[in-house]
């Protein structure tokens, strides 16, 4: 059974550019969440999608956006990149969005903004 | 709001030593509790979980018991190996469904 696949694994972008990250969840999983991991702030929740609808959103500026497609694949977009956006971006999928369901995480996309 | 507090690391141990990582939480309602592990250069792996009070999650020799009275979910392993060296994250999931993580505890096991 394939796990959560995130592409690309590494990205280097310049300030002011935009970037799109992709996440393919485990087959059958309908809930996809995104997290940002940095040494200073730790793991912070970005947003959650379930059946193409955004169910929850963290405290990030509007430059961070996402979407989910009918096949449950998800993309995350960051516009007007800032140096502080350098981080490991983790995608996680779950069979359902209920409280008892754990998430399976991908290996992440490491974004470096220069 | 919800929060998770776990002991700061690094925790340095010798092989076969006993490991405990403390985790306490604050949450409204009755959250589910999780431990995740992150190896260098990788994403997070679910280690174990507990969904209600007094539940014990266990996996790969690790155990944690959901203690509602002390709002804790401490992780324990009786005999650690070098391969257990990683960063461990305690997390909760309450109404709203997002995971709230603690700051992580780095564990280093020396041979």
PDB file of C-alpha atoms in Angstrom:
ATOM      1  CA  UNK A   1       0.000   0.000   0.000  1.00  0.00           C
ATOM      2  CA  UNK A   2       1.580   3.266  -1.109  1.00  0.00           C
ATOM      3  CA  UNK A   3       2.057   5.916   1.549  1.00  0.00           C
ATOM      4  CA  UNK A   4       1.536   9.630   1.346  1.00  0.00           C
ATOM      5  CA  UNK A   5       3.578  11.031  -1.528  1.00  0.00           C
ATOM      6  CA  UNK A   6       4.801  14.588  -1.581  1.00  0.00           C
ATOM      7  CA  UNK A   7       6.497  16.237  -4.513  1.00  0.00           C
ATOM      8  CA  UNK A   8       8.965  17.696  -4.934  1.00  0.00           C
ATOM      9  CA  UNK A   9      11.192  16.697  -2.000  1.00  0.00           C
ATOM     10  CA  UNK A  10      13.323  19.804  -2.222  1.00  0.00           C
ATOM     11  CA  UNK A  11      12.739  23.265  -3.644  1.00  0.00           C
ATOM     12  CA  UNK A  12      14.791  26.429  -3.768  1.00  0.00           C
ATOM     13  CA  UNK A  13      12.920  29.609  -4.613  1.00  0.00           C
ATOM     14  CA  UNK A  14      13.677  33.305  -4.612  1.00  0.00           C
ATOM     15  CA  UNK A  15      11.871  35.878  -2.492  1.00  0.00           C
ATOM     16  CA  UNK A  16       8.760  37.154  -4.217  1.00  0.00           C
ATOM     17  CA  UNK A  17       8.201  34.010  -6.266  1.00  0.00           C
ATOM     18  CA  UNK A  18       5.347  31.619  -5.760  1.00  0.00           C
ATOM     19  CA  UNK A  19       5.450  27.871  -5.248  1.00  0.00           C
ATOM     20  CA  UNK A  20       3.062  24.929  -5.501  1.00  0.00           C
ATOM     21  CA  UNK A  21       3.526  21.766  -3.481  1.00  0.00           C
ATOM     22  CA  UNK A  22       1.725  18.530  -4.228  1.00  0.00           C
ATOM     23  CA  UNK A  23       0.435  15.745  -2.016  1.00  0.00           C
ATOM     24  CA  UNK A  24      -1.060  12.400  -2.996  1.00  0.00           C
ATOM     25  CA  UNK A  25      -2.793  10.760  -0.018  1.00  0.00           C
ATOM     26  CA  UNK A  26      -3.087   7.084   0.724  1.00  0.00           C
ATOM     27  CA  UNK A  27      -5.662   5.500  -1.537  1.00  0.00           C
ATOM     28  CA  UNK A  28      -9.092   5.794   0.069  1.00  0.00           C
ATOM     29  CA  UNK A  29      -8.111   8.596   2.429  1.00  0.00           C
ATOM     30  CA  UNK A  30     -10.331  11.619   2.012  1.00  0.00           C
ATOM     31  CA  UNK A  31      -8.881  13.955   4.605  1.00  0.00           C
ATOM     32  CA  UNK A  32      -5.674  15.813   3.800  1.00  0.00           C
ATOM     33  CA  UNK A  33      -3.935  18.261   6.118  1.00  0.00           C
ATOM     34  CA  UNK A  34      -0.872  20.425   5.724  1.00  0.00           C
ATOM     35  CA  UNK A  35       1.648  21.418   8.386  1.00  0.00           C
ATOM     36  CA  UNK A  36       4.646  23.682   8.422  1.00  0.00           C
ATOM     37  CA  UNK A  37       7.679  22.621  10.454  1.00  0.00           C
ATOM     38  CA  UNK A  38      10.424  25.078  11.414  1.00  0.00           C
ATOM     39  CA  UNK A  39      13.076  24.947  14.140  1.00  0.00           C
ATOM     40  CA  UNK A  40      11.674  28.053  15.792  1.00  0.00           C
ATOM     41  CA  UNK A  41       7.917  27.467  15.628  1.00  0.00           C
ATOM     42  CA  UNK A  42       7.773  23.698  15.537  1.00  0.00           C
ATOM     43  CA  UNK A  43       4.836  22.038  13.803  1.00  0.00           C
ATOM     44  CA  UNK A  44       2.053  24.393  12.876  1.00  0.00           C
ATOM     45  CA  UNK A  45      -1.255  23.542  11.243  1.00  0.00           C
ATOM     46  CA  UNK A  46      -1.946  25.175   7.896  1.00  0.00           C
ATOM     47  CA  UNK A  47      -5.257  23.730   6.688  1.00  0.00           C
ATOM     48  CA  UNK A  48      -7.346  20.609   6.303  1.00  0.00           C
ATOM     49  CA  UNK A  49      -9.393  19.440   3.358  1.00  0.00           C
ATOM     50  CA  UNK A  50     -12.063  16.790   3.268  1.00  0.00           C
ATOM     51  CA  UNK A  51     -13.890  15.839   0.086  1.00  0.00           C
ATOM     52  CA  UNK A  52     -12.609  18.951  -1.715  1.00  0.00           C
ATOM     53  CA  UNK A  53     -13.805  21.309   1.032  1.00  0.00           C
ATOM     54  CA  UNK A  54     -11.562  23.231   3.383  1.00  0.00           C
ATOM     55  CA  UNK A  55     -12.675  22.206   6.852  1.00  0.00           C
ATOM     56  CA  UNK A  56     -10.198  24.041   9.003  1.00  0.00           C
ATOM     57  CA  UNK A  57      -7.551  26.705   8.611  1.00  0.00           C
ATOM     58  CA  UNK A  58      -4.611  27.705  10.791  1.00  0.00           C
ATOM     59  CA  UNK A  59      -3.272  31.154  11.536  1.00  0.00           C
ATOM     60  CA  UNK A  60      -1.313  31.788   8.391  1.00  0.00           C
ATOM     61  CA  UNK A  61      -1.555  34.779   6.044  1.00  0.00           C
ATOM     62  CA  UNK A  62      -3.633  34.638   2.905  1.00  0.00           C
ATOM     63  CA  UNK A  63      -0.473  34.014   0.862  1.00  0.00           C
ATOM     64  CA  UNK A  64      -0.890  30.395   1.903  1.00  0.00           C
ATOM     65  CA  UNK A  65      -3.678  28.600   0.098  1.00  0.00           C
ATOM     66  CA  UNK A  66      -4.620  25.105  -0.841  1.00  0.00           C
ATOM     67  CA  UNK A  67      -7.084  22.953  -2.643  1.00  0.00           C
ATOM     68  CA  UNK A  68      -8.141  19.367  -2.934  1.00  0.00           C
ATOM     69  CA  UNK A  69      -9.182  17.591  -6.079  1.00  0.00           C
ATOM     70  CA  UNK A  70     -11.889  14.992  -6.608  1.00  0.00           C
ATOM     71  CA  UNK A  71      -9.301  12.191  -6.380  1.00  0.00           C
ATOM     72  CA  UNK A  72      -8.273  13.565  -2.936  1.00  0.00           C
ATOM     73  CA  UNK A  73      -4.901  14.796  -4.159  1.00  0.00           C
ATOM     74  CA  UNK A  74      -4.074  18.155  -2.679  1.00  0.00           C
ATOM     75  CA  UNK A  75      -1.929  21.115  -3.579  1.00  0.00           C
ATOM     76  CA  UNK A  76      -0.629  23.924  -1.442  1.00  0.00           C
ATOM     77  CA  UNK A  77       0.374  27.267  -2.881  1.00  0.00           C
ATOM     78  CA  UNK A  78       2.461  30.007  -1.336  1.00  0.00           C
ATOM     79  CA  UNK A  79       2.600  33.322  -3.153  1.00  0.00           C
ATOM     80  CA  UNK A  80       5.057  36.188  -2.732  1.00  0.00           C
ATOM     81  CA  UNK A  81       7.552  34.038  -0.872  1.00  0.00           C
ATOM     82  CA  UNK A  82       9.394  35.443   2.121  1.00  0.00           C
ATOM     83  CA  UNK A  83      12.601  34.208   3.723  1.00  0.00           C
ATOM     84  CA  UNK A  84      10.574  33.109   6.733  1.00  0.00           C
ATOM     85  CA  UNK A  85       8.615  30.658   4.589  1.00  0.00           C
ATOM     86  CA  UNK A  86      11.658  28.397   4.481  1.00  0.00           C
ATOM     87  CA  UNK A  87      10.477  25.229   6.178  1.00  0.00           C
ATOM     88  CA  UNK A  88       9.604  21.590   5.855  1.00  0.00           C
ATOM     89  CA  UNK A  89       6.021  21.322   4.628  1.00  0.00           C
ATOM     90  CA  UNK A  90       4.306  18.123   5.640  1.00  0.00           C
ATOM     91  CA  UNK A  91       1.163  16.659   4.211  1.00  0.00           C
ATOM     92  CA  UNK A  92      -0.871  14.116   6.142  1.00  0.00           C
ATOM     93  CA  UNK A  93      -3.836  12.003   5.150  1.00  0.00           C
ATOM     94  CA  UNK A  94      -6.493  10.212   7.115  1.00  0.00           C
ATOM     95  CA  UNK A  95      -9.393   7.919   6.330  1.00  0.00           C
ATOM     96  CA  UNK A  96     -11.732  10.335   8.020  1.00  0.00           C
ATOM     97  CA  UNK A  97     -11.523  13.606   9.863  1.00  0.00           C
ATOM     98  CA  UNK A  98     -12.912  12.311  13.154  1.00  0.00           C
ATOM     99  CA  UNK A  99     -11.018  12.807  16.386  1.00  0.00           C
ATOM    100  CA  UNK A 100      -9.907   9.209  16.794  1.00  0.00           C
ATOM    101  CA  UNK A 101      -8.295   8.939  13.394  1.00  0.00           C
ATOM    102  CA  UNK A 102      -4.545   9.339  13.260  1.00  0.00           C
ATOM    103  CA  UNK A 103      -2.821  10.894  10.328  1.00  0.00           C
ATOM    104  CA  UNK A 104      -0.213   9.319   8.071  1.00  0.00           C
ATOM    105  CA  UNK A 105       2.438  11.812   7.080  1.00  0.00           C
ATOM    106  CA  UNK A 106       4.484  12.119   3.932  1.00  0.00           C
ATOM    107  CA  UNK A 107       8.225  12.736   3.929  1.00  0.00           C
ATOM    108  CA  UNK A 108       7.680  16.417   3.303  1.00  0.00           C
ATOM    109  CA  UNK A 109       8.847  19.076   0.905  1.00  0.00           C
ATOM    110  CA  UNK A 110      11.774  21.129   2.117  1.00  0.00           C
ATOM    111  CA  UNK A 111      11.390  24.659   0.805  1.00  0.00           C
ATOM    112  CA  UNK A 112      14.303  27.058   0.937  1.00  0.00           C
ATOM    113  CA  UNK A 113      13.667  30.703   0.082  1.00  0.00           C
ATOM    114  CA  UNK A 114      16.751  32.730  -0.810  1.00  0.00           C
TER     115      UNK A 114
ATOM    116  CA  UNK B   1      -7.057  26.931  23.172  1.00  0.00           C
ATOM    117  CA  UNK B   2      -5.527  23.483  23.008  1.00  0.00           C
ATOM    118  CA  UNK B   3      -1.877  22.978  23.858  1.00  0.00           C
ATOM    119  CA  UNK B   4       0.661  20.225  24.424  1.00  0.00           C
ATOM    120  CA  UNK B   5       3.731  20.508  26.608  1.00  0.00           C
ATOM    121  CA  UNK B   6       6.507  17.969  26.500  1.00  0.00           C
ATOM    122  CA  UNK B   7       9.881  17.816  28.120  1.00  0.00           C
ATOM    123  CA  UNK B   8      12.672  19.521  26.306  1.00  0.00           C
ATOM    124  CA  UNK B   9      15.584  17.513  25.095  1.00  0.00           C
ATOM    125  CA  UNK B  10      17.934  16.327  24.192  1.00  0.00           C
ATOM    126  CA  UNK B  11      17.583  13.197  26.222  1.00  0.00           C
ATOM    127  CA  UNK B  12      20.776  11.150  26.063  1.00  0.00           C
ATOM    128  CA  UNK B  13      20.656   7.522  27.126  1.00  0.00           C
ATOM    129  CA  UNK B  14      22.749   4.404  26.925  1.00  0.00           C
ATOM    130  CA  UNK B  15      21.466   1.375  25.059  1.00  0.00           C
ATOM    131  CA  UNK B  16      19.062  -0.772  27.117  1.00  0.00           C
ATOM    132  CA  UNK B  17      18.219   2.134  29.421  1.00  0.00           C
ATOM    133  CA  UNK B  18      14.641   3.063  30.355  1.00  0.00           C
ATOM    134  CA  UNK B  19      13.117   5.969  28.473  1.00  0.00           C
ATOM    135  CA  UNK B  20      10.372   8.283  29.682  1.00  0.00           C
ATOM    136  CA  UNK B  21       9.210  11.391  27.843  1.00  0.00           C
ATOM    137  CA  UNK B  22       6.687  13.470  29.725  1.00  0.00           C
ATOM    138  CA  UNK B  23       3.706  14.975  27.936  1.00  0.00           C
ATOM    139  CA  UNK B  24       0.843  17.007  29.379  1.00  0.00           C
ATOM    140  CA  UNK B  25      -1.996  18.665  27.552  1.00  0.00           C
ATOM    141  CA  UNK B  26      -4.714  21.271  27.815  1.00  0.00           C
ATOM    142  CA  UNK B  27      -7.827  20.780  25.752  1.00  0.00           C
ATOM    143  CA  UNK B  28     -11.537  21.377  25.709  1.00  0.00           C
ATOM    144  CA  UNK B  29     -13.594  18.257  25.560  1.00  0.00           C
ATOM    145  CA  UNK B  30     -12.070  14.815  25.245  1.00  0.00           C
ATOM    146  CA  UNK B  31      -9.213  14.748  22.783  1.00  0.00           C
ATOM    147  CA  UNK B  32      -7.480  11.799  21.220  1.00  0.00           C
ATOM    148  CA  UNK B  33      -3.775  11.619  22.022  1.00  0.00           C
ATOM    149  CA  UNK B  34      -0.890  10.559  19.820  1.00  0.00           C
ATOM    150  CA  UNK B  35       2.837  10.036  19.805  1.00  0.00           C
ATOM    151  CA  UNK B  36       4.685  10.556  16.550  1.00  0.00           C
ATOM    152  CA  UNK B  37       8.343   9.899  15.807  1.00  0.00           C
ATOM    153  CA  UNK B  38      10.514  11.683  13.274  1.00  0.00           C
ATOM    154  CA  UNK B  39      13.789  10.226  12.029  1.00  0.00           C
ATOM    155  CA  UNK B  40      16.364  12.498  10.383  1.00  0.00           C
ATOM    156  CA  UNK B  41      15.285  13.721   6.984  1.00  0.00           C
ATOM    157  CA  UNK B  42      11.882  12.094   7.168  1.00  0.00           C
ATOM    158  CA  UNK B  43       8.284  12.950   7.919  1.00  0.00           C
ATOM    159  CA  UNK B  44       6.389  11.936  11.025  1.00  0.00           C
ATOM    160  CA  UNK B  45       5.409   8.365  11.748  1.00  0.00           C
ATOM    161  CA  UNK B  46       2.523   7.513  14.027  1.00  0.00           C
ATOM    162  CA  UNK B  47       3.958   5.565  16.946  1.00  0.00           C
ATOM    163  CA  UNK B  48       0.848   4.995  19.052  1.00  0.00           C
ATOM    164  CA  UNK B  49      -2.457   6.541  20.016  1.00  0.00           C
ATOM    165  CA  UNK B  50      -5.192   6.503  22.652  1.00  0.00           C
ATOM    166  CA  UNK B  51      -8.696   7.778  22.136  1.00  0.00           C
ATOM    167  CA  UNK B  52     -10.191   7.768  25.626  1.00  0.00           C
ATOM    168  CA  UNK B  53      -9.260   7.930  29.284  1.00  0.00           C
ATOM    169  CA  UNK B  54      -7.271   4.958  30.639  1.00  0.00           C
ATOM    170  CA  UNK B  55      -6.567   3.650  27.134  1.00  0.00           C
ATOM    171  CA  UNK B  56      -3.030   2.369  26.691  1.00  0.00           C
ATOM    172  CA  UNK B  57      -1.408   2.737  23.310  1.00  0.00           C
ATOM    173  CA  UNK B  58       1.549   0.501  22.509  1.00  0.00           C
ATOM    174  CA  UNK B  59       3.814  -0.204  19.573  1.00  0.00           C
ATOM    175  CA  UNK B  60       7.394  -1.422  19.050  1.00  0.00           C
ATOM    176  CA  UNK B  61       7.980  -1.648  22.810  1.00  0.00           C
ATOM    177  CA  UNK B  62       6.726   1.896  23.435  1.00  0.00           C
ATOM    178  CA  UNK B  63       3.720   2.509  25.679  1.00  0.00           C
ATOM    179  CA  UNK B  64       1.663   5.491  26.799  1.00  0.00           C
ATOM    180  CA  UNK B  65      -1.479   5.660  28.944  1.00  0.00           C
ATOM    181  CA  UNK B  66      -4.148   8.352  28.604  1.00  0.00           C
ATOM    182  CA  UNK B  67      -4.484   9.855  32.081  1.00  0.00           C
ATOM    183  CA  UNK B  68      -7.411  12.227  32.144  1.00  0.00           C
ATOM    184  CA  UNK B  69      -7.033  13.085  35.827  1.00  0.00           C
ATOM    185  CA  UNK B  70      -3.491  14.364  35.308  1.00  0.00           C
ATOM    186  CA  UNK B  71      -4.015  15.380  31.641  1.00  0.00           C
ATOM    187  CA  UNK B  72      -0.917  13.418  30.708  1.00  0.00           C
ATOM    188  CA  UNK B  73       0.235  10.923  28.089  1.00  0.00           C
ATOM    189  CA  UNK B  74       3.809  10.022  29.012  1.00  0.00           C
ATOM    190  CA  UNK B  75       5.786   7.837  26.601  1.00  0.00           C
ATOM    191  CA  UNK B  76       7.844   4.955  27.992  1.00  0.00           C
ATOM    192  CA  UNK B  77      10.101   2.241  26.686  1.00  0.00           C
ATOM    193  CA  UNK B  78      11.802  -0.289  28.876  1.00  0.00           C
ATOM    194  CA  UNK B  79      14.996  -0.898  26.886  1.00  0.00           C
ATOM    195  CA  UNK B  80      16.008   1.524  24.170  1.00  0.00           C
ATOM    196  CA  UNK B  81      18.175   0.767  21.168  1.00  0.00           C
ATOM    197  CA  UNK B  82      20.420   2.994  19.082  1.00  0.00           C
ATOM    198  CA  UNK B  83      17.767   2.824  16.360  1.00  0.00           C
ATOM    199  CA  UNK B  84      15.320   4.632  18.698  1.00  0.00           C
ATOM    200  CA  UNK B  85      17.336   7.834  18.302  1.00  0.00           C
ATOM    201  CA  UNK B  86      14.868  10.318  16.842  1.00  0.00           C
ATOM    202  CA  UNK B  87      12.623  13.241  17.715  1.00  0.00           C
ATOM    203  CA  UNK B  88       9.381  12.328  19.460  1.00  0.00           C
ATOM    204  CA  UNK B  89       6.256  14.473  19.283  1.00  0.00           C
ATOM    205  CA  UNK B  90       3.229  14.297  21.526  1.00  0.00           C
ATOM    206  CA  UNK B  91       0.014  15.533  19.907  1.00  0.00           C
ATOM    207  CA  UNK B  92      -3.693  15.847  20.532  1.00  0.00           C
ATOM    208  CA  UNK B  93      -6.688  15.964  18.259  1.00  0.00           C
ATOM    209  CA  UNK B  94      -9.872  17.531  19.559  1.00  0.00           C
ATOM    210  CA  UNK B  95     -12.973  19.062  18.055  1.00  0.00           C
ATOM    211  CA  UNK B  96     -11.874  20.879  14.924  1.00  0.00           C
ATOM    212  CA  UNK B  97      -9.760  17.878  14.000  1.00  0.00           C
ATOM    213  CA  UNK B  98      -6.384  19.517  13.571  1.00  0.00           C
ATOM    214  CA  UNK B  99      -3.418  18.004  15.362  1.00  0.00           C
ATOM    215  CA  UNK B 100      -1.825  20.183  18.024  1.00  0.00           C
ATOM    216  CA  UNK B 101       1.794  19.205  18.616  1.00  0.00           C
ATOM    217  CA  UNK B 102       4.213  19.612  21.447  1.00  0.00           C
ATOM    218  CA  UNK B 103       7.638  21.032  20.742  1.00  0.00           C
ATOM    219  CA  UNK B 104       9.291  17.652  20.277  1.00  0.00           C
ATOM    220  CA  UNK B 105      11.898  15.825  22.334  1.00  0.00           C
ATOM    221  CA  UNK B 106      15.138  14.718  20.752  1.00  0.00           C
ATOM    222  CA  UNK B 107      16.356  11.355  22.020  1.00  0.00           C
ATOM    223  CA  UNK B 108      19.901  10.174  21.464  1.00  0.00           C
ATOM    224  CA  UNK B 109      20.778   6.598  22.369  1.00  0.00           C
ATOM    225  CA  UNK B 110      24.462   5.788  22.618  1.00  0.00           C
ATOM    226  CA  UNK B 111      25.849   2.277  22.207  1.00  0.00           C
TER     227      UNK B 111
END
